[in-house]
XYZ file of C-alpha atoms in Angstrom:
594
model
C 130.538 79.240 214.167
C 128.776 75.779 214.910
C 125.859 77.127 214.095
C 127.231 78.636 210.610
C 128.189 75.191 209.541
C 125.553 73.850 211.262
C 123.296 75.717 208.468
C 125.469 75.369 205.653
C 125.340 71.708 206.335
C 121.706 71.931 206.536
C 121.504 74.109 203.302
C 123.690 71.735 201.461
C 121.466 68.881 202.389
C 118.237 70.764 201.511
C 120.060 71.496 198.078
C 120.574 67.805 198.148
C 117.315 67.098 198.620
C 116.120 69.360 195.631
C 118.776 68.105 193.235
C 117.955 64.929 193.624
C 114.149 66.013 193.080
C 115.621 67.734 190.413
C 117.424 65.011 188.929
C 114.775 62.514 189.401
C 112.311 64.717 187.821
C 114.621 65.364 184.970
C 115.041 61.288 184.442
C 111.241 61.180 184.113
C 111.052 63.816 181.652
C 113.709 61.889 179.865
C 111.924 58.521 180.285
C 108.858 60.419 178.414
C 110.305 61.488 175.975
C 111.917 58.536 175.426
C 108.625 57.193 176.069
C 106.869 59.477 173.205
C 109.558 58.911 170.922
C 109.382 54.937 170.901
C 105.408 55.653 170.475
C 105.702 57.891 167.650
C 107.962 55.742 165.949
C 105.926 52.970 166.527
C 102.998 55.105 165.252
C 105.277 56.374 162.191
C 106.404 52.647 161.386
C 103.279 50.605 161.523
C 100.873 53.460 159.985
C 98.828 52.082 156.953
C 99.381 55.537 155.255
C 102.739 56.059 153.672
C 104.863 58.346 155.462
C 107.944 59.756 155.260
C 110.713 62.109 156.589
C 113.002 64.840 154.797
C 115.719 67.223 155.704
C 114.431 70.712 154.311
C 117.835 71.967 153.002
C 119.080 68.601 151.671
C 115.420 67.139 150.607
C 117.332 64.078 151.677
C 115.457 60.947 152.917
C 115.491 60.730 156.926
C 113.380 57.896 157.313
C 110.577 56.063 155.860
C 107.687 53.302 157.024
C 106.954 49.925 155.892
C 103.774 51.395 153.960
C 105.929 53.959 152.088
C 108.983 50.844 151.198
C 105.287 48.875 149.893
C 103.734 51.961 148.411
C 107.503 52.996 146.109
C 108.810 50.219 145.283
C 111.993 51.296 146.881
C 114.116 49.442 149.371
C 114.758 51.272 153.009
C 118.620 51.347 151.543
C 117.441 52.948 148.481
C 115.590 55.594 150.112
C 118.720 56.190 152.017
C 120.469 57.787 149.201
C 117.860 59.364 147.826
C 115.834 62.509 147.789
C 112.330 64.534 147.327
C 113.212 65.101 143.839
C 113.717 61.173 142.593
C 110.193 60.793 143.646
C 108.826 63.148 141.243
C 108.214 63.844 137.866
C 111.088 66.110 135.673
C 108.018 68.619 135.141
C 107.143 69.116 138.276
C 110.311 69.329 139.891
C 110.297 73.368 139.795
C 106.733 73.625 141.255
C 108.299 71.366 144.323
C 110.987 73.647 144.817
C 109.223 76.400 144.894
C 106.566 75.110 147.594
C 109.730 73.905 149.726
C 111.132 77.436 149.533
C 107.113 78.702 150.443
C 106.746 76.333 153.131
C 106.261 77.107 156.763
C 106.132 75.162 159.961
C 102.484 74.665 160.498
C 100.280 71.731 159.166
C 99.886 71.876 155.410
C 97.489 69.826 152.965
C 98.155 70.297 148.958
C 96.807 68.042 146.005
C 97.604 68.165 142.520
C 101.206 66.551 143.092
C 102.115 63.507 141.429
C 104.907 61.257 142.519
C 106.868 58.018 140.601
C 106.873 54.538 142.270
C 110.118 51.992 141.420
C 108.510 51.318 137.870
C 108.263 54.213 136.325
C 103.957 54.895 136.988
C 103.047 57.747 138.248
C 99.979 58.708 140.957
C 98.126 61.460 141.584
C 98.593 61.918 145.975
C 97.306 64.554 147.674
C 100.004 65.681 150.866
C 99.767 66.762 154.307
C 102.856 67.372 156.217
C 104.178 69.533 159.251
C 108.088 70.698 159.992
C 109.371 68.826 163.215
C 113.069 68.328 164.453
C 114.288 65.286 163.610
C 117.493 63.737 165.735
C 118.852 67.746 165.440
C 117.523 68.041 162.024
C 115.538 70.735 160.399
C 113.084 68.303 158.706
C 109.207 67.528 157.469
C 107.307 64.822 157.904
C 104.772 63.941 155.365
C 101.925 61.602 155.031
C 100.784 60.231 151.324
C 97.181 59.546 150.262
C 96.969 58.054 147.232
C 94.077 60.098 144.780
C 94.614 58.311 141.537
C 91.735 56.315 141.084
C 89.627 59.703 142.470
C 91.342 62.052 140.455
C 90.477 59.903 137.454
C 87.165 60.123 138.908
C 86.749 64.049 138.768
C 88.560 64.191 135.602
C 86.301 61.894 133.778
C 83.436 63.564 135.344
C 84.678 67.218 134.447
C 85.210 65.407 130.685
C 81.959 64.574 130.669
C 80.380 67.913 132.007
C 82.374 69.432 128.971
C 81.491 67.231 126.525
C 77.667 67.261 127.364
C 78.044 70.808 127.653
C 79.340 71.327 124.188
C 76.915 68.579 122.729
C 74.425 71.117 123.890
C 75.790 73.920 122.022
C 77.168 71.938 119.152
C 75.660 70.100 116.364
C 76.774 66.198 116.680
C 77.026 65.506 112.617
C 79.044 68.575 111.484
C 80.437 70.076 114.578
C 79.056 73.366 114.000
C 77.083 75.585 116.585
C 73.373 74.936 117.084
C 70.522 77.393 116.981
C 71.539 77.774 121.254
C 75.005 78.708 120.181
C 74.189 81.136 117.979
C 71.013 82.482 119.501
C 73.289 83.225 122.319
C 76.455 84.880 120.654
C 73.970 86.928 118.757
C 72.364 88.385 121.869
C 76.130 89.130 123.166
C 77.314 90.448 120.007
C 73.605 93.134 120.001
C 74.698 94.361 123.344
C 78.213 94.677 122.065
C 76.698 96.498 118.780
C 74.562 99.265 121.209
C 77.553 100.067 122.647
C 80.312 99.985 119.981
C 77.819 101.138 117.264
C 79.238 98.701 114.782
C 76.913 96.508 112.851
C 76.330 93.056 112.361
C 74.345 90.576 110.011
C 72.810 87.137 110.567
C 72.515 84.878 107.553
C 69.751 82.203 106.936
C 70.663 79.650 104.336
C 69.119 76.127 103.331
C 69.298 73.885 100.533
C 66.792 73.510 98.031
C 65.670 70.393 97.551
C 67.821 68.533 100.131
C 64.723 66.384 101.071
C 65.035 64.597 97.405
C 68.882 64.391 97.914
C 68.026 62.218 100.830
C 65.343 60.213 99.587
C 67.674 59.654 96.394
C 70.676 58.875 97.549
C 70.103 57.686 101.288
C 70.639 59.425 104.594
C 74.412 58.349 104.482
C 75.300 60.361 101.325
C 72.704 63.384 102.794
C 74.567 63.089 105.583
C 78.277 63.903 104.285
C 76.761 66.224 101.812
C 75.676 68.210 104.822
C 79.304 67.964 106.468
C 80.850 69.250 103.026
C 78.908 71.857 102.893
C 79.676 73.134 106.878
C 83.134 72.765 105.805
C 82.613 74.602 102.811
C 81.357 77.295 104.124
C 83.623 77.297 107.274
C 86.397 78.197 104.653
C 85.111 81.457 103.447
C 84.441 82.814 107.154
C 86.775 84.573 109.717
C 87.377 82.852 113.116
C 85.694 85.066 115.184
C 82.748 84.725 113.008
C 80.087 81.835 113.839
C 78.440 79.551 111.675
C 75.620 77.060 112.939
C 73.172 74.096 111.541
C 69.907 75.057 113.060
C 67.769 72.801 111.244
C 67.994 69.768 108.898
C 69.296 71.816 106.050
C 69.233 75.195 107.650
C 72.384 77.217 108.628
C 73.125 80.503 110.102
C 76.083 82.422 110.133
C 76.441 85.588 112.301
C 78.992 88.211 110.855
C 80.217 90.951 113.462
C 81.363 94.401 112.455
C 80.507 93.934 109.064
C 78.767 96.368 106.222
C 76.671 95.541 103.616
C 79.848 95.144 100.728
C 81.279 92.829 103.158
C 77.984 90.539 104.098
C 77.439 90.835 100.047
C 80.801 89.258 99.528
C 80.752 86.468 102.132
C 77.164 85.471 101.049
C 78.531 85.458 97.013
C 81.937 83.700 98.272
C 79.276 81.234 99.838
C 77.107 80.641 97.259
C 80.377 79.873 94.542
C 81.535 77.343 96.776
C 78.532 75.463 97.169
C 77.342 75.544 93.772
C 80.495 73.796 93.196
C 79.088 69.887 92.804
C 80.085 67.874 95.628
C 80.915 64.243 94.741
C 80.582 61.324 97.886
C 81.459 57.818 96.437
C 80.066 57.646 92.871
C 77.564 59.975 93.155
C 78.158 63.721 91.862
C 75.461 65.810 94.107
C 74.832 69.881 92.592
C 73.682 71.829 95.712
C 71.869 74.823 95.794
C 70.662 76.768 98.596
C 68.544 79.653 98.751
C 69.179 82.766 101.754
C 68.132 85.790 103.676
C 70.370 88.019 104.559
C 68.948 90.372 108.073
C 71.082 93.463 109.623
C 70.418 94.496 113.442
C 69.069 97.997 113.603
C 69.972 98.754 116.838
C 67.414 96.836 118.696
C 65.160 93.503 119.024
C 66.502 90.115 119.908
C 68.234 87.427 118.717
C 65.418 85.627 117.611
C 63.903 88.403 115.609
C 66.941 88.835 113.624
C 67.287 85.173 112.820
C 63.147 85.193 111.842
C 63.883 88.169 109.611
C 66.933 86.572 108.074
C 64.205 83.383 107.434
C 61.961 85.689 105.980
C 64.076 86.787 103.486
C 65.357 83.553 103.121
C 61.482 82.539 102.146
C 61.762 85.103 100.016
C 64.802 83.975 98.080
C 62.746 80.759 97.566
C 59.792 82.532 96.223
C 62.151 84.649 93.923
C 64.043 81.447 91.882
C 65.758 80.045 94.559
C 69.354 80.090 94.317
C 69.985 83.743 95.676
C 69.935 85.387 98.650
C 67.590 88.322 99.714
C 68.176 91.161 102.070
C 65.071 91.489 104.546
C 62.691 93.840 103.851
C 59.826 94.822 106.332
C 57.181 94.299 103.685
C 58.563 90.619 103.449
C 56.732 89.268 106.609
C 53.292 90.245 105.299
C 54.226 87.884 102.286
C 55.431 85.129 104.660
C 52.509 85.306 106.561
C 50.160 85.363 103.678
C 52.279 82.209 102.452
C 51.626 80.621 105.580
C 47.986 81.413 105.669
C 47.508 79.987 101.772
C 49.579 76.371 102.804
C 46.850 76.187 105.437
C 43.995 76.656 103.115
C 45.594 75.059 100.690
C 45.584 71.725 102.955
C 41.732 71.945 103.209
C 41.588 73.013 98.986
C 41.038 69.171 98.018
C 38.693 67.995 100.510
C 36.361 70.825 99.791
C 36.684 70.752 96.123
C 38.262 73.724 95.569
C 40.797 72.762 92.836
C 39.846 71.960 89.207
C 41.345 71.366 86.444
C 41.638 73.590 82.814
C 42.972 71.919 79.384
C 44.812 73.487 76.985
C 44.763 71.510 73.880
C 48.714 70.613 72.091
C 48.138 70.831 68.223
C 50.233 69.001 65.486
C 51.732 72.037 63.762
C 51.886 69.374 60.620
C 47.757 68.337 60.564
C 46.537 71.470 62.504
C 44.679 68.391 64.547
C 44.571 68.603 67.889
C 46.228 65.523 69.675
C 46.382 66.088 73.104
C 45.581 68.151 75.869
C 47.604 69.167 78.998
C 45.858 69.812 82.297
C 46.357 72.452 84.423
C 45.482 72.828 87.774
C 43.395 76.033 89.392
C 42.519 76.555 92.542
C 38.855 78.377 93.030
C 39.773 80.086 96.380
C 36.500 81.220 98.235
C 38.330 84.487 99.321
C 40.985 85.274 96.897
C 39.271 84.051 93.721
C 41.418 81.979 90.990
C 44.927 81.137 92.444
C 47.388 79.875 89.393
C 49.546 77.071 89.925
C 52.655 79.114 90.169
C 51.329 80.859 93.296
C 50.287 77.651 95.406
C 52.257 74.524 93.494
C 55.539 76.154 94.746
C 54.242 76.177 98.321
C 52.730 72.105 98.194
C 56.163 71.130 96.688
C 57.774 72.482 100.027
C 55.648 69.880 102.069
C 53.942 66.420 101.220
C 50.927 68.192 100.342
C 52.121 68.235 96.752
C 51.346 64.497 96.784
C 47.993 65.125 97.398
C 47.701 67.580 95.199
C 49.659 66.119 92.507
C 47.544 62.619 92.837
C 44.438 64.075 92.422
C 45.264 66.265 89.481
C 46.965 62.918 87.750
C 43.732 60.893 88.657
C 41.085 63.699 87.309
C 43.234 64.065 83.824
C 42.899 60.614 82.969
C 39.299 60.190 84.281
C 38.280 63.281 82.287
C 39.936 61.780 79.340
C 38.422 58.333 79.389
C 34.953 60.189 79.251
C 35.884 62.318 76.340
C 37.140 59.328 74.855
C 33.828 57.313 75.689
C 31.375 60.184 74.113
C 32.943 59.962 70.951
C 35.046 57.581 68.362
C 36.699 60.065 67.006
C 38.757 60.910 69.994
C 39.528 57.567 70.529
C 42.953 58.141 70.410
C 43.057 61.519 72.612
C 45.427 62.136 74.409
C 46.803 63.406 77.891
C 49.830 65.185 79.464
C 49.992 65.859 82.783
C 52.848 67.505 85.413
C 54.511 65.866 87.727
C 56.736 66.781 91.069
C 59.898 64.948 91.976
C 58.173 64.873 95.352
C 55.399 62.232 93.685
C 58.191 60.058 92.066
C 59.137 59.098 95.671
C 56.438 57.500 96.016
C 57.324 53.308 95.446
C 53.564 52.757 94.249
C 53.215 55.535 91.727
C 53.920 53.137 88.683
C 51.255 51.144 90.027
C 48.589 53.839 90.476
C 49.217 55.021 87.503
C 48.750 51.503 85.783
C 45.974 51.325 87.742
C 44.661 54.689 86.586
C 45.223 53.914 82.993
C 43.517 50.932 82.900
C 40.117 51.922 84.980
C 39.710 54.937 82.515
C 39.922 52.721 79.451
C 43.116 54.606 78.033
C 46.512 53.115 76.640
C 49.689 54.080 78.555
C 50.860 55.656 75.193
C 48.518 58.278 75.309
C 49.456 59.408 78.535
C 52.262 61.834 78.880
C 54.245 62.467 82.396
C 55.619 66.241 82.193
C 58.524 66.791 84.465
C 60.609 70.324 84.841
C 64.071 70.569 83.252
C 65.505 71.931 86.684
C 63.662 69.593 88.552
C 65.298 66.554 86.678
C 69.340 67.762 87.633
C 68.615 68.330 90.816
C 69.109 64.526 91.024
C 70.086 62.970 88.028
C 70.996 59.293 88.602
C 68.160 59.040 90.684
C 65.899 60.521 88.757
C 66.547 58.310 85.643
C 65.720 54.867 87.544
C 62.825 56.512 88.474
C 61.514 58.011 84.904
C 62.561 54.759 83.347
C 60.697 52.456 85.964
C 57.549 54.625 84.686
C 58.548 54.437 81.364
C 58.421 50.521 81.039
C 54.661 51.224 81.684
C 54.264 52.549 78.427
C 53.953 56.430 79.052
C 55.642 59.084 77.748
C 57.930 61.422 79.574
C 58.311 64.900 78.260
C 60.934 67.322 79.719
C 58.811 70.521 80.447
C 59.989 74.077 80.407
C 63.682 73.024 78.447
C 66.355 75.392 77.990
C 65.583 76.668 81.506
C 67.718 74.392 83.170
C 71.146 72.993 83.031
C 70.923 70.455 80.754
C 74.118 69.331 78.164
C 73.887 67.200 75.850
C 75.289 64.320 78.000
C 72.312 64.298 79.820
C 69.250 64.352 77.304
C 71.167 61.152 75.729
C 71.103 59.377 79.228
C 67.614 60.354 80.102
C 64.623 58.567 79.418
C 62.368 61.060 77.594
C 60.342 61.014 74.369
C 58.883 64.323 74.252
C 61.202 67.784 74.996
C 58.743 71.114 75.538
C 60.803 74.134 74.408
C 60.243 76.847 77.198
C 57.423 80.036 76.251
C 60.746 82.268 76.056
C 62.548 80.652 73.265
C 59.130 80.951 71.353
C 59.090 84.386 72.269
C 62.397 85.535 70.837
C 61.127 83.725 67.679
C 59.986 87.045 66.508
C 62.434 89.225 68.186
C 65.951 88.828 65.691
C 67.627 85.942 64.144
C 69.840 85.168 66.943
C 66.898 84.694 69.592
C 65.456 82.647 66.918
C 68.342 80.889 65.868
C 68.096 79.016 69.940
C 64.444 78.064 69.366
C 65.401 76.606 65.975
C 69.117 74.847 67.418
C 65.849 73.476 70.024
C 64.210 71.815 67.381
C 67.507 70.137 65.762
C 68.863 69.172 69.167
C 65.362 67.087 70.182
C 65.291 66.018 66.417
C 68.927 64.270 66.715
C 67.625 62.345 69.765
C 64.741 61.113 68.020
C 63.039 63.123 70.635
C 59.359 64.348 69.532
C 59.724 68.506 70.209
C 56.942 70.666 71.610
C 56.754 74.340 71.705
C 55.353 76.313 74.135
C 53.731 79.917 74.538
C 52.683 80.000 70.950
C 51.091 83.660 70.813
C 51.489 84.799 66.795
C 50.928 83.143 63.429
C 54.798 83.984 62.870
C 55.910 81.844 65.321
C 53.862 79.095 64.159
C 54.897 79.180 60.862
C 58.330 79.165 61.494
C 58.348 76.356 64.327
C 56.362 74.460 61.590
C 59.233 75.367 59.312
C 61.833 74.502 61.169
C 60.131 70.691 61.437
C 58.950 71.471 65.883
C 55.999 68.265 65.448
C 53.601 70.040 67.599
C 53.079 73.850 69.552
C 50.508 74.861 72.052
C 49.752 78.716 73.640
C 47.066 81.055 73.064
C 47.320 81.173 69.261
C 45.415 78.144 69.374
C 43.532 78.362 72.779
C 43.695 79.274 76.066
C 42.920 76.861 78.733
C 39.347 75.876 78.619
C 37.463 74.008 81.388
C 35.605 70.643 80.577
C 32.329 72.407 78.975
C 35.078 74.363 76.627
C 37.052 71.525 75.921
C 33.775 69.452 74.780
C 32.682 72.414 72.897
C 35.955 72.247 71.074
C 36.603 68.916 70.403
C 32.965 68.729 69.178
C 33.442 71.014 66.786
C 36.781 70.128 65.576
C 37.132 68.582 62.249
């Protein structure tokens, strides 16, 4: 019995002994977490970040640090009757509530949130926050990093990736596609077209004569021309079609599942619009372009389509400009032959290969001749005798028709002072000579031609500037300062080829002329009924009530003589009376004229 209690005393006291083990372990558990609570508090209050702590189901406020009371605005009070939701945006208020019901309890980091300080501002922060128990409570704490200032960084940096790409794909005045652009869709829309089967078209366009527009007008007024027209020709397209500027004056439009009625229509919907004049300030610009029009076959690239749709576009050019041509295969042997004549044609004045012919202008009244005008040939040491209308056309493209057009202007009036100087009788011979709107550009013509007139011994009277009808609208105002600047000098300025053009009456009074040329066709349909020669006659009055001295061209038959001279037309020229003659013809002739 002693020994029972004996060893229930001594189990009590060994139970003793642990509880109190117990126990005093258990108070230094306590003390540590007591310990690690008053640290991470400590570390929660005084952390530079801004912190906070929420209740998940209430999004209430459980506590905040001193960085968060600096960082909001808010007061520690405030905060206390607030929750998740006052901090943020209305917007984004359904985006939070879905991440809350998402959210799990392991360490999270999210950007892309934005949250509103006391005065209304709002920052981009990026988060990172973790679930924990707080006092009981099912809670999250949650750290803030401000990202504003970095955010604005990537954003400005994305906006400038964009806009640098699309300034490489996009033409800066007009806001078009560039040749990229549309090199690229056409590629995609080929490989769409071998699978689909369904065709497509590229268009080439340009504007004829836009140079002259520019050097007219200024770069200013080419420039907002140029936007009109993108505009212009935005209008008649479908959005998923794509037009480009791929060169100064050069667009190309690429038109998917189309046919040939379609393409037709779009390019003649096209051309109306443009040839609609365009008026910037208080100048009235007429535009014409000229176009090729190439359909993929099925294979090739991009870049052949587009070179075929230049072809034709060449073409167009070659065939009176203001048209458009469908490519043909036999086109490209043209282009290149084109290409291989501008070359030669370069080297034509240095090796002397160009020379000039006269055809003599008679006074239908006297039978005398008066003047004569000088044409330009071109002795080709391959191809023989080139005519103006098969090489002119290309020099007017480039500068080379200043060159060309200089020399032919200096040989005429040297060639005239000698025929003057062998005899007295032609003393008062005179010379007409073409010119391109291309020369007129040039500030110093008036005084090279002064210049010419007086080392050659001639009066400016006698010397007659021939410039085409066509040629002369293209820019109008312009083109009168100029004509009358060379007028003061004394010459003459003749409107060649009239009647082919666009001229009203309006214009002929405002322009500077003396002389009008009626065109070989009028004199043609002379013979051919009275209304065809009723126009050649109305001609003849319309120059006459200008006080305008009238020329007619092409003369081929005594009939049409006869009536011009009837009709009052002062003097005629055309193979009736001679064909062009070189220099030993021309002295033969004027030698032997009475």
């Amino acid at each position: 019995m002693l020994e029972q209690v004996v060893g229930i005393a001594a189990g009590l006291l060994v139970a003793g002994i642990v509880a109190a083990i117990v126990l005093r372990r258990m108070g230094a558990v306590e003390a540590r977490a007591a310990e690690v609570s008053r640290g991470y508090r400590l570390l929660f209050e005084n952390n530079p970040a801004p912190m906070f702590v929420y209740e998940k189901r209430t999004l209430r406020f459980l506590a905040v640090n001193e960085a968060a009371l600096a960082y909001y605005g808010f007061t520690r009070d405030e905060f206390a009757t607030m929750t998740l939701i006052d901090i943020r945006p209305v917007e984004d208020v359904p985006a939070l509530m879905k991440n809350v019901a998402d959210s799990h309890d392991r360490l999270e980091r999210s950007t892309g949130w934005r949250h509103r300080l006391k005065d209304g501002s709002l920052r981009e922060v990026e988060i990172t926050s973790h679930s924990i128990d707080f006092e009981g409570r099912d809670a999250r704490h949650v750290m803030v990093t401000d990202v504003t200032e970095k955010a604005r960084a990537i954003k400005a940096r994305d906006a400038l990736a964009d806009r640098l790409t699309h300034q490489s794909l996009h033409d800066g005045l007009t806001g078009l596609a560039n040749r990229t652009l549309l090199l690229d869709r056409i590629e995609h829309a080929i490989a769409r077209t071998q699978r689909s089967k369904s065709p497509l078209a590229v268009m080439f366009f340009d504007i004829d004569g836009f140079k002259r527009v520019n050097e007219a007008f200024g770069s200013a007024v080419g420039d907002l021309l140029l936007m009109k027209i993108a505009d212009r020709m935005r209008r008649e397209l479908r959005p998923e079609d794509t037009v480009a500027r791929v060169g100064a004056d050069e667009f190309g439009i690429l038109l998917e599942d189309t046919e040939l009625a379609r393409t037709k229509s779009v390019a003649d919907r096209i051309f109306s619009a443009i040839r609609t004049p365009v008026d910037i300030g208080d100048e009235t610009v007429k535009v014409r372009m000229s176009a090729g029009i190439a359909f993929n076959n099925g294979s090739g690239t991009g870049q052949e389509l587009l070179r075929q749709a230049d072809v034709a576009r060449q073409a167009a050019k070659d065939r009176g400009r203001d048209r458009y041509e469908l490519f043909e295969p036999g086109m490209q042997e043209v282009v290149l032959k084109r290409a291989r004549l501008l070359t030669e044609l370069e080297k034509a004045v240095s090796n002397q290969e160009l020379r000039l012919v006269y055809q003599p202008i008679i006074s239908l009244s006297s039978s005398q001749i008066t003047s004569l005008e000088g044409l330009v040939r071109w002795d080709h040491p391959k191809d023989g005798v080139v005519m103006p209308e098969d090489f002119i056309p290309l020099a007017e493209e480039t500068e080379l028709i200043c060159t060309v057009g200089s020399w032919v202007l200096e040989e005429a009036l040297q060639q005239t002072g000698r025929w003057r100087a062998d005899s007295a009788r032609l003393s008062n011979l005179a010379v007409s000579v073409n010119v391109s709107p291309r020369q007129l550009q040039d500030p110093k013509m008036d005084q090279e031609i002064a210049r010419m007139i007086s080392v050659n011994g001639l009066e400016a009277g006698n010397v007659t500037l021939e410039i085409t009808e066509t040629r002369l609208l293209e820019d109008f105002a312009w083109t009168v300062r100029k004509l009358q600047e060379l007028r003061d000098l004394g010459v003459k300025i003749a409107i060649d080829d009239f009647g082919t053009g666009y001229s009203s009456l309006s214009y002929l009074q405002r322009l500077p002329v003396d002389i009008l040329k009626i065109d070989k066709s009028f004199v043609d349909g002379i013979t051919k009924g009275p209304e065809e020669a009723a126009l050649a006659q109305g001609i003849v009055r319309l120059g006459h009530s200008l006080n305008l001295l009238t020329v007619a061209e092409g003369i081929e038959h005594e009939d049409q003589a006869d009536a011009l001279r009837e009709w009052g037309c002062d003097y005629g020229q055309g193979f009736f009376f001679s064909k062009p003659l070189d220099v030993p013809g021309v002295a033969d002739m004027l030698a032997n004229a009475s």
